[in-house]
Coordinates of C-alpha atoms and ligand atoms in Angstrom, one line a residue:
M1 CA 20.7 9.1 -9.6
K2 CA 20.2 12.8 -9.5
I3 CA 18.2 13.9 -6.5
L4 CA 16.7 17.4 -5.8
L5 CA 16.4 17.8 -2.0
G6 CA 14.0 20.5 -1.0
V7 CA 14.5 21.8 2.6
T8 CA 11.7 23.8 4.3
G9 CA 11.8 25.9 7.4
G10 CA 11.6 23.6 10.4
I11 CA 13.9 22.8 13.3
A12 CA 14.7 19.5 11.6
A13 CA 16.3 21.3 8.6
Y14 CA 19.6 20.4 10.1
K15 CA 18.8 16.7 9.5
A16 CA 18.7 17.4 5.8
A17 CA 22.5 17.8 5.9
E18 CA 22.7 14.2 7.2
L19 CA 20.2 13.1 4.6
T20 CA 22.4 14.7 1.9
R21 CA 25.3 12.6 3.1
E22 CA 23.2 9.4 3.3
L23 CA 22.0 9.9 -0.3
Q24 CA 25.6 10.5 -1.5
R25 CA 26.7 7.2 0.3
R26 CA 24.2 5.5 -1.9
G27 CA 25.7 7.0 -5.1
C28 CA 23.3 9.9 -5.6
D29 CA 24.2 13.4 -6.8
V30 CA 22.3 15.8 -4.6
Q31 CA 21.2 19.4 -5.4
V32 CA 19.5 21.3 -2.6
A33 CA 16.7 23.9 -2.9
M34 CA 15.8 25.8 0.3
T35 CA 12.9 28.0 1.3
A36 CA 13.6 31.4 2.8
A37 CA 12.5 30.0 6.2
A38 CA 14.9 27.0 5.9
Q39 CA 17.8 29.5 5.4
R40 CA 17.1 30.9 8.8
F41 CA 17.8 27.4 10.4
V42 CA 20.7 26.3 8.3
T43 CA 22.9 28.4 6.0
P44 CA 22.9 27.6 2.3
L45 CA 26.7 27.4 2.6
T46 CA 26.4 24.2 4.6
F47 CA 24.5 22.6 1.8
A48 CA 26.6 24.0 -1.0
S49 CA 29.7 22.6 0.7
L50 CA 28.1 19.2 1.3
S51 CA 26.6 18.8 -2.1
G52 CA 29.1 20.5 -4.3
H53 CA 26.4 22.5 -6.0
Q54 CA 25.1 26.0 -5.4
V55 CA 21.9 26.0 -3.4
L56 CA 18.7 27.0 -5.2
A57 CA 17.4 29.6 -2.9
S58 CA 15.0 32.1 -4.5
L59 CA 13.1 32.7 -7.7
W60 CA 14.7 36.1 -8.0
Q61 CA 18.3 35.4 -6.9
P62 CA 18.3 31.7 -7.6
T63 CA 21.6 30.4 -6.3
V64 CA 23.6 31.2 -3.1
P65 CA 26.4 31.6 -2.3
E66 CA 27.4 33.8 -5.2
T67 CA 28.5 37.4 -5.7
V68 CA 26.1 39.6 -3.9
T69 CA 24.5 42.1 -6.2
H70 CA 22.1 44.8 -5.2
D71 CA 19.9 44.2 -8.2
P72 CA 18.1 40.9 -7.9
A73 CA 19.0 38.6 -10.7
P74 CA 16.3 38.2 -13.3
F75 CA 13.9 35.3 -13.1
D76 CA 16.0 32.3 -14.1
I77 CA 14.2 29.8 -16.1
E78 CA 17.3 27.6 -16.2
H79 CA 16.9 26.8 -12.6
I80 CA 13.3 25.7 -13.1
S81 CA 14.6 23.3 -15.8
I82 CA 16.5 21.4 -13.2
A83 CA 13.2 20.1 -12.0
T84 CA 12.9 18.2 -15.3
Q85 CA 16.4 16.6 -15.0
V86 CA 16.2 14.9 -11.7
D87 CA 15.2 11.2 -10.9
A88 CA 13.4 12.2 -7.7
F89 CA 12.4 15.3 -5.7
I90 CA 12.5 14.8 -1.9
I91 CA 11.1 17.4 0.5
A92 CA 12.6 16.9 3.9
P93 CA 11.7 18.2 6.3
A94 CA 8.3 19.2 4.9
T95 CA 6.4 21.7 7.1
A96 CA 2.7 21.8 7.4
D97 CA 2.8 25.0 5.4
A98 CA 4.8 23.5 2.6
I99 CA 2.5 20.4 2.6
A100 CA -0.5 22.7 2.2
K101 CA 1.1 24.6 -0.6
L102 CA 2.0 21.4 -2.4
A103 CA -1.5 20.0 -2.0
H104 CA -3.0 23.1 -3.5
G105 CA -0.4 23.6 -6.2
L106 CA 0.8 27.0 -5.0
A107 CA 4.1 28.1 -6.4
D108 CA 5.1 31.3 -4.6
D109 CA 8.7 30.4 -4.1
L110 CA 11.4 28.5 -5.8
L111 CA 10.9 25.2 -4.0
T112 CA 7.2 25.0 -4.6
T113 CA 7.7 26.1 -8.2
L114 CA 10.1 23.3 -8.7
A115 CA 7.6 20.9 -7.2
L116 CA 5.1 21.9 -9.7
A117 CA 7.6 21.8 -12.6
T118 CA 9.0 18.3 -11.9
T119 CA 7.7 15.2 -13.4
A120 CA 10.0 13.1 -11.2
P121 CA 8.5 11.0 -8.3
L122 CA 7.9 13.3 -5.3
F123 CA 8.8 12.1 -1.7
I124 CA 7.6 14.1 1.2
A125 CA 9.0 13.6 4.7
P126 CA 6.8 15.7 7.1
A127 CA 8.1 17.1 10.4
M128 CA 6.0 19.2 12.7
N129 CA 4.2 19.5 16.0
V130 CA 1.9 16.5 16.7
N131 CA -1.2 18.6 16.8
M132 CA -0.4 20.2 13.5
L133 CA 0.2 16.8 12.0
R134 CA -3.0 15.4 13.3
H135 CA -5.0 18.5 12.3
P136 CA -7.7 17.5 9.7
A137 CA -6.3 20.2 7.3
T138 CA -2.8 18.6 7.3
Q139 CA -4.3 15.1 7.1
Q140 CA -6.5 16.1 4.2
N141 CA -3.5 17.7 2.4
L142 CA -1.4 14.5 2.9
T143 CA -4.3 12.4 1.5
T144 CA -4.5 14.7 -1.5
L145 CA -0.8 14.4 -2.1
R146 CA -0.9 10.6 -1.7
D147 CA -3.8 10.2 -4.0
R148 CA -1.8 12.2 -6.6
G149 CA 1.0 9.7 -6.3
A150 CA 3.4 11.4 -3.9
H151 CA 5.2 9.1 -1.5
I152 CA 4.8 10.2 2.1
I153 CA 7.5 9.0 4.4
E154 CA 5.7 8.8 7.7
P155 CA 7.1 10.8 10.6
G156 CA 8.3 9.0 13.7
T157 CA 7.1 9.3 17.2
G158 CA 9.2 10.8 20.1
S159 CA 9.9 14.1 21.8
L160 CA 9.5 17.0 19.5
A161 CA 11.3 20.3 19.3
C162 CA 8.2 22.1 20.7
G163 CA 8.6 20.1 24.0
M164 CA 5.6 17.7 23.2
V165 CA 5.8 14.0 22.8
G166 CA 4.1 12.3 19.9
E167 CA 4.2 11.8 16.1
G168 CA 5.8 14.5 14.0
R169 CA 9.5 13.8 14.1
L170 CA 11.2 13.7 10.7
A171 CA 11.8 10.1 9.7
E172 CA 15.5 9.2 10.2
P173 CA 17.8 10.2 7.3
V174 CA 18.8 6.6 6.8
Q175 CA 15.2 5.5 6.4
I176 CA 14.4 8.4 4.0
A177 CA 17.5 7.6 1.9
D178 CA 16.7 3.9 1.9
T179 CA 13.0 4.4 1.0
V180 CA 13.9 6.7 -1.9
T181 CA 16.7 4.7 -3.4
R182 CA 14.7 1.4 -3.0
A183 CA 11.8 2.9 -4.8
L184 CA 13.9 4.3 -7.7
I185 CA 15.7 1.0 -8.1
L186 CA 12.3 -0.9 -8.1
A187 CA 11.0 1.6 -10.7
T188 CA 13.7 0.7 -13.1
E189 CA 13.7 -3.0 -12.1
P190 CA 10.9 -4.2 -14.4
K191 CA 12.9 -3.0 -17.4
R192 CA 15.8 -5.1 -16.3
R193 CA 14.1 -8.2 -14.9
P194 CA 10.6 -8.3 -16.3
H195 CA 7.9 -9.6 -13.9
Q196 CA 10.3 -10.5 -11.1
D197 CA 9.2 -7.7 -8.8
L198 CA 8.0 -10.2 -6.1
N199 CA 11.3 -11.9 -5.8
G200 CA 12.0 -12.6 -2.2
E201 CA 8.4 -12.5 -1.2
T202 CA 6.3 -15.4 0.1
L203 CA 2.6 -15.1 -0.4
L204 CA -0.1 -17.0 1.4
I205 CA -3.1 -17.2 -1.0
T206 CA -6.4 -18.8 -0.1
A207 CA -8.8 -19.9 -2.7
G208 CA -12.2 -21.6 -3.3
G209 CA -15.4 -21.9 -1.3
T210 CA -15.2 -23.8 2.0
R211 CA -17.7 -26.6 2.6
E212 CA -19.4 -27.2 6.0
P213 CA -20.8 -30.7 6.5
I214 CA -24.5 -31.3 7.3
D215 CA -24.1 -35.0 7.2
P216 CA -21.6 -37.3 5.5
V217 CA -23.0 -36.5 2.0
R218 CA -24.3 -32.9 2.2
F219 CA -22.7 -29.7 2.9
L220 CA -23.3 -25.9 3.1
G221 CA -21.2 -24.2 0.3
N222 CA -21.0 -21.3 -2.0
R223 CA -20.4 -20.8 -5.8
S224 CA -16.7 -19.8 -5.5
S225 CA -14.6 -21.9 -8.0
G226 CA -11.2 -20.8 -6.7
R227 CA -10.2 -19.3 -10.1
M228 CA -9.4 -15.8 -8.7
G229 CA -7.1 -17.4 -6.1
F230 CA -5.4 -19.7 -8.6
A231 CA -4.9 -16.7 -11.0
L232 CA -3.2 -14.8 -8.2
A233 CA -1.0 -17.8 -7.4
E234 CA 0.0 -18.2 -11.0
A235 CA 0.8 -14.5 -11.5
A236 CA 2.7 -14.3 -8.2
I237 CA 4.9 -17.4 -9.1
S238 CA 5.7 -15.9 -12.5
R239 CA 6.7 -12.6 -10.8
G240 CA 9.3 -14.5 -8.6
A241 CA 7.3 -15.1 -5.4
E242 CA 7.1 -18.3 -3.4
V243 CA 3.4 -19.2 -2.9
I244 CA 1.7 -21.2 -0.2
L245 CA -1.9 -22.0 -1.6
V246 CA -4.5 -23.0 0.9
T247 CA -7.4 -24.1 -1.2
A248 CA -10.9 -25.5 -0.8
A249 CA -11.2 -26.1 -4.5
T250 CA -9.0 -28.5 -6.6
A251 CA -5.8 -26.6 -7.6
P252 CA -4.6 -26.8 -11.2
S253 CA -1.7 -29.2 -11.4
H254 CA 0.6 -26.7 -13.3
L255 CA 0.9 -24.4 -10.2
K256 CA 4.5 -24.8 -8.9
C257 CA 3.9 -24.0 -5.3
E258 CA 3.0 -25.6 -1.9
V259 CA -0.6 -26.6 -1.9
V260 CA -2.6 -27.3 1.2
S261 CA -6.0 -28.7 0.5
V262 CA -8.8 -28.0 3.0
T263 CA -12.5 -28.5 3.2
T264 CA -14.0 -26.5 6.0
A265 CA -13.5 -23.0 7.3
A266 CA -11.9 -24.3 10.5
E267 CA -9.4 -26.3 8.4
M268 CA -8.6 -23.3 6.3
Q269 CA -8.1 -21.2 9.4
S270 CA -5.7 -23.6 11.0
A271 CA -3.7 -24.1 7.7
A272 CA -3.5 -20.3 7.2
L273 CA -2.4 -19.6 10.8
D274 CA 0.2 -22.4 10.5
A275 CA 1.8 -20.9 7.4
L276 CA 1.5 -17.3 8.6
H277 CA 4.9 -17.1 10.1
R278 CA 6.6 -18.0 6.8
V279 CA 5.0 -15.4 4.6
T280 CA 5.3 -11.7 3.8
T281 CA 1.9 -11.1 2.4
V282 CA -1.5 -12.8 2.8
I283 CA -4.3 -12.6 0.1
M284 CA -7.6 -14.1 1.3
A285 CA -9.4 -14.8 -2.0
A286 CA -11.4 -17.6 -0.6
A287 CA -15.1 -17.5 0.0
V288 CA -15.2 -18.6 3.6
S289 CA -18.5 -19.9 4.9
D290 CA -19.7 -17.6 7.7
Y291 CA -21.7 -20.5 9.4
R292 CA -21.4 -24.2 10.0
A293 CA -23.9 -26.8 11.3
V294 CA -23.8 -27.0 15.1
A295 CA -24.0 -30.8 15.1
P296 CA -23.4 -32.4 11.7
A297 CA -25.1 -35.8 11.6
E298 CA -22.9 -38.8 11.6
Q299 CA -25.3 -40.7 9.3
K300 CA -27.0 -39.5 6.2
H301 CA -30.1 -37.5 7.1
K302 CA -33.3 -39.3 6.1
K303 CA -36.1 -37.4 4.4
N304 CA -38.8 -38.6 6.8
E305 CA -36.6 -38.8 9.9
T306 CA -38.6 -36.3 12.0
G307 CA -42.0 -36.9 10.3
A308 CA -42.2 -33.1 9.6
E309 CA -42.2 -31.4 6.2
T310 CA -39.7 -28.8 7.4
F311 CA -36.1 -29.4 8.4
V312 CA -34.5 -27.0 10.7
L313 CA -30.7 -26.9 10.8
E314 CA -29.0 -25.0 13.6
L315 CA -25.9 -23.1 12.5
T316 CA -23.2 -21.4 14.4
Q317 CA -20.8 -18.7 13.2
N318 CA -17.2 -19.6 12.1
D319 CA -14.3 -17.4 13.2
D320 CA -13.3 -14.6 10.9
I321 CA -10.0 -16.0 9.5
L322 CA -8.8 -12.6 8.4
K323 CA -9.2 -11.1 11.8
Q324 CA -7.3 -14.0 13.3
I325 CA -4.5 -13.5 10.7
V326 CA -4.3 -9.7 11.3
A327 CA -4.1 -10.4 15.1
A328 CA -1.4 -13.0 14.7
R329 CA 0.8 -11.5 11.9
R330 CA 4.3 -10.4 12.3
P331 CA 4.9 -6.7 11.9
G332 CA 5.2 -5.7 8.3
T333 CA 3.1 -8.7 7.0
L334 CA 0.7 -7.3 4.3
V335 CA -2.9 -8.5 4.6
I336 CA -5.3 -8.2 1.7
G337 CA -8.9 -9.3 1.6
F338 CA -11.7 -9.6 -0.9
A339 CA -15.2 -8.3 -0.4
A340 CA -17.7 -10.4 -2.2
E341 CA -20.8 -8.2 -2.7
T342 CA -24.0 -8.4 -4.6
E343 CA -24.1 -4.6 -5.1
S344 CA -23.5 -3.5 -8.6
N345 CA -23.8 0.2 -7.7
P346 CA -20.1 1.4 -7.5
A347 CA -20.7 3.8 -4.6
S348 CA -22.3 1.0 -2.4
L349 CA -19.6 -1.5 -3.5
R350 CA -16.9 1.0 -2.5
A351 CA -18.6 1.9 0.8
E352 CA -19.0 -1.8 1.7
G353 CA -15.4 -2.5 0.8
R354 CA -14.1 0.3 2.9
R355 CA -16.2 -0.7 5.8
K356 CA -14.7 -4.2 5.7
L357 CA -11.1 -2.8 5.2
I358 CA -11.5 -0.9 8.4
A359 CA -13.5 -3.5 10.4
K360 CA -11.0 -6.2 9.6
N361 CA -8.0 -3.8 9.9
L362 CA -6.5 -4.8 6.5
D363 CA -3.9 -3.1 4.3
A364 CA -6.1 -3.4 1.2
I365 CA -9.3 -5.0 0.0
I366 CA -10.7 -5.8 -3.4
A367 CA -14.4 -5.2 -3.5
N368 CA -16.1 -7.1 -6.4
D369 CA -19.7 -7.7 -7.5
V370 CA -20.1 -11.5 -7.4
S371 CA -23.7 -11.3 -8.9
S372 CA -22.7 -9.8 -12.3
P373 CA -22.5 -12.2 -15.2
D374 CA -19.1 -10.6 -16.1
S375 CA -17.4 -10.9 -12.7
G376 CA -17.2 -12.9 -9.5
F377 CA -17.9 -16.6 -9.1
E378 CA -17.5 -19.3 -11.8
V379 CA -16.5 -17.0 -14.6
D380 CA -13.1 -16.3 -16.0
R381 CA -13.4 -12.5 -15.8
N382 CA -13.6 -10.2 -12.9
A383 CA -13.8 -6.4 -12.0
G384 CA -13.7 -4.5 -8.8
I385 CA -12.2 -1.7 -6.8
L386 CA -8.9 -2.0 -4.9
I387 CA -9.2 0.0 -1.7
T388 CA -6.4 1.0 0.6
H389 CA -6.5 3.4 3.5
A390 CA -5.1 6.0 1.3
S391 CA -6.5 5.3 -2.2
E392 CA -9.1 3.7 -4.4
T393 CA -8.3 2.2 -7.8
V394 CA -10.8 0.8 -10.2
L395 CA -9.9 -2.6 -11.6
P396 CA -11.8 -2.6 -14.9
S397 CA -13.3 -5.8 -16.3
S398 CA -10.6 -8.2 -17.5
T399 CA -9.6 -11.8 -17.3
K400 CA -8.9 -13.0 -13.7
R401 CA -5.3 -13.6 -14.6
H402 CA -5.0 -10.0 -15.8
M403 CA -6.7 -8.7 -12.7
A404 CA -4.3 -10.8 -10.6
D405 CA -1.4 -8.9 -12.2
R406 CA -2.9 -5.6 -11.5
I407 CA -3.5 -6.5 -7.9
L408 CA 0.1 -7.8 -7.5
S409 CA 1.4 -4.6 -9.0
H410 CA -0.3 -2.7 -6.2
I411 CA 1.0 -5.2 -3.6
A412 CA 4.6 -4.7 -5.0
A413 CA 4.2 -0.9 -4.7
L414 CA 2.8 -1.2 -1.2
R415 CA 5.8 -3.2 -0.1
S416 CA 8.4 -1.1 -1.9
F417 CA 7.2 2.1 -0.4
N418 CA 7.0 0.6 3.1
I419 CA 3.5 1.7 3.7
V420 CA 2.5 -1.5 5.2
S421 CA 0.1 -1.1 8.1
S422 CA 1.2 2.5 8.8
H423 CA -2.3 3.2 10.0
K424 CA -2.0 1.0 13.0
Ligands
CTP1 N1 -13.4 -14.0 5.5 C1 -12.6 -14.7 6.5 N2 -13.3 -15.4 7.4 C2 -14.6 -15.6 7.4 C3 -15.4 -14.9 6.4 C4 -14.7 -14.1 5.5 O1 -11.4 -14.5 6.5 N3 -15.2 -16.3 8.3 C5 -12.6 -13.2 4.5 C6 -12.8 -13.5 3.1 O2 -11.9 -14.5 2.6 C7 -12.7 -12.2 2.4 C8 -13.1 -11.2 3.4 O3 -13.1 -11.9 4.7 O4 -11.3 -11.9 2.1 C9 -14.6 -10.7 3.2 O5 -15.4 -11.7 3.1 P1 -17.0 -11.5 2.7 O6 -17.6 -12.8 2.5 O7 -17.0 -10.5 1.6 O8 -17.5 -10.7 4.0 P2 -17.8 -11.2 5.5 O9 -16.7 -10.7 6.3 O10 -18.1 -12.6 5.5 O11 -19.1 -10.3 5.7 P3 -20.6 -10.4 5.1 O12 -20.8 -11.9 4.7 O13 -21.4 -9.9 6.1 O14 -20.6 -9.6 3.8

């Protein structure tokens, strides 16, 4: 793999030398580009010696070291063309200034010009003072880049060069090298092993609508058929995952997975929490009843039992299973919810989905309109919006099976880029 490594001017620039070595250890051919500021921290000669390539240093005198001339070399389009020949462009460390330029598409030096010219995946490893990192301008710029598809390798926490303690340390070179090489391998993986991108993952999927007894023959329920959860289980199995299906609806017999049948929300909660330690991802596609009867009758309720024409049933709230799962999960377990809404207006659907994503502290949520005849309960099709903390993706109307595959592709990407729960 050919990697272009962009080094910008921060104290962590010296760590880019270690990163060059780590990438080489993983079989990568590394070419380095440096900003003028970076060259004040580390000499281009260091990177030229380590990489075995001249360093791309300036638009006007593109490579150093080379014979010093008094006339700047003409603008060298050849060096821009390198941007089109690499498998990935990593910028590490990326200063707040470099991130701002990248977010706005500025190209006033060789490094930012290369970033605009490349079509290769862009990996950005920020390193800066904690206040600069937290500044809304920097956060907004990172969101812009993320939304555009750049992979942000989150900085670590610790003592910073400025003397402060907090977030902003460049991620460790080993972690950066691992993240990039893993992502590149996964990107080529589907070509080699179609649909096996969830190999090694174990998914807990819940399905169906829970039923809360009123008496031995009646229950409180909802219209969920379980089809979305079953489609997710089927798609996950065919992509190589192990699946534990906790279902309140009858599972199709062809599903080759562990099936735990439940009836009530409390049973679903205990089955899900029991399985949690064995899984890497949870998808709560079930429609869980928010309430149950305080005192379900032991005998069938008789119509004229109380003599009154009205019948008052006292209900109490069930626990929120997702909240329990999020609280009990092992670090790194991805938790995805569904938001069943009766709002067809996309803006309200999106807002309600995001509200639940944050309130339940999830990694992603799929907001869908369950009142539409072409999506939601009891139909074979669905549509919605997949919302994460960094992005929103419209899932156009399709069969539930097709939508399941789209959702799983997002999950595979979230896992491969290690962006699980980074907001916590
Ligand atoms: N959920 C849950 N436990 C509950 C209720 C819901 O885990 N007691 C999960 C659902 O499986 C779904 C997500 O929470 O993944 C959102 O469910 P939804 O019914 O849309 O929202 P609620 O949280 O119940 O809120 P409201 O009914 O007020 O819209």
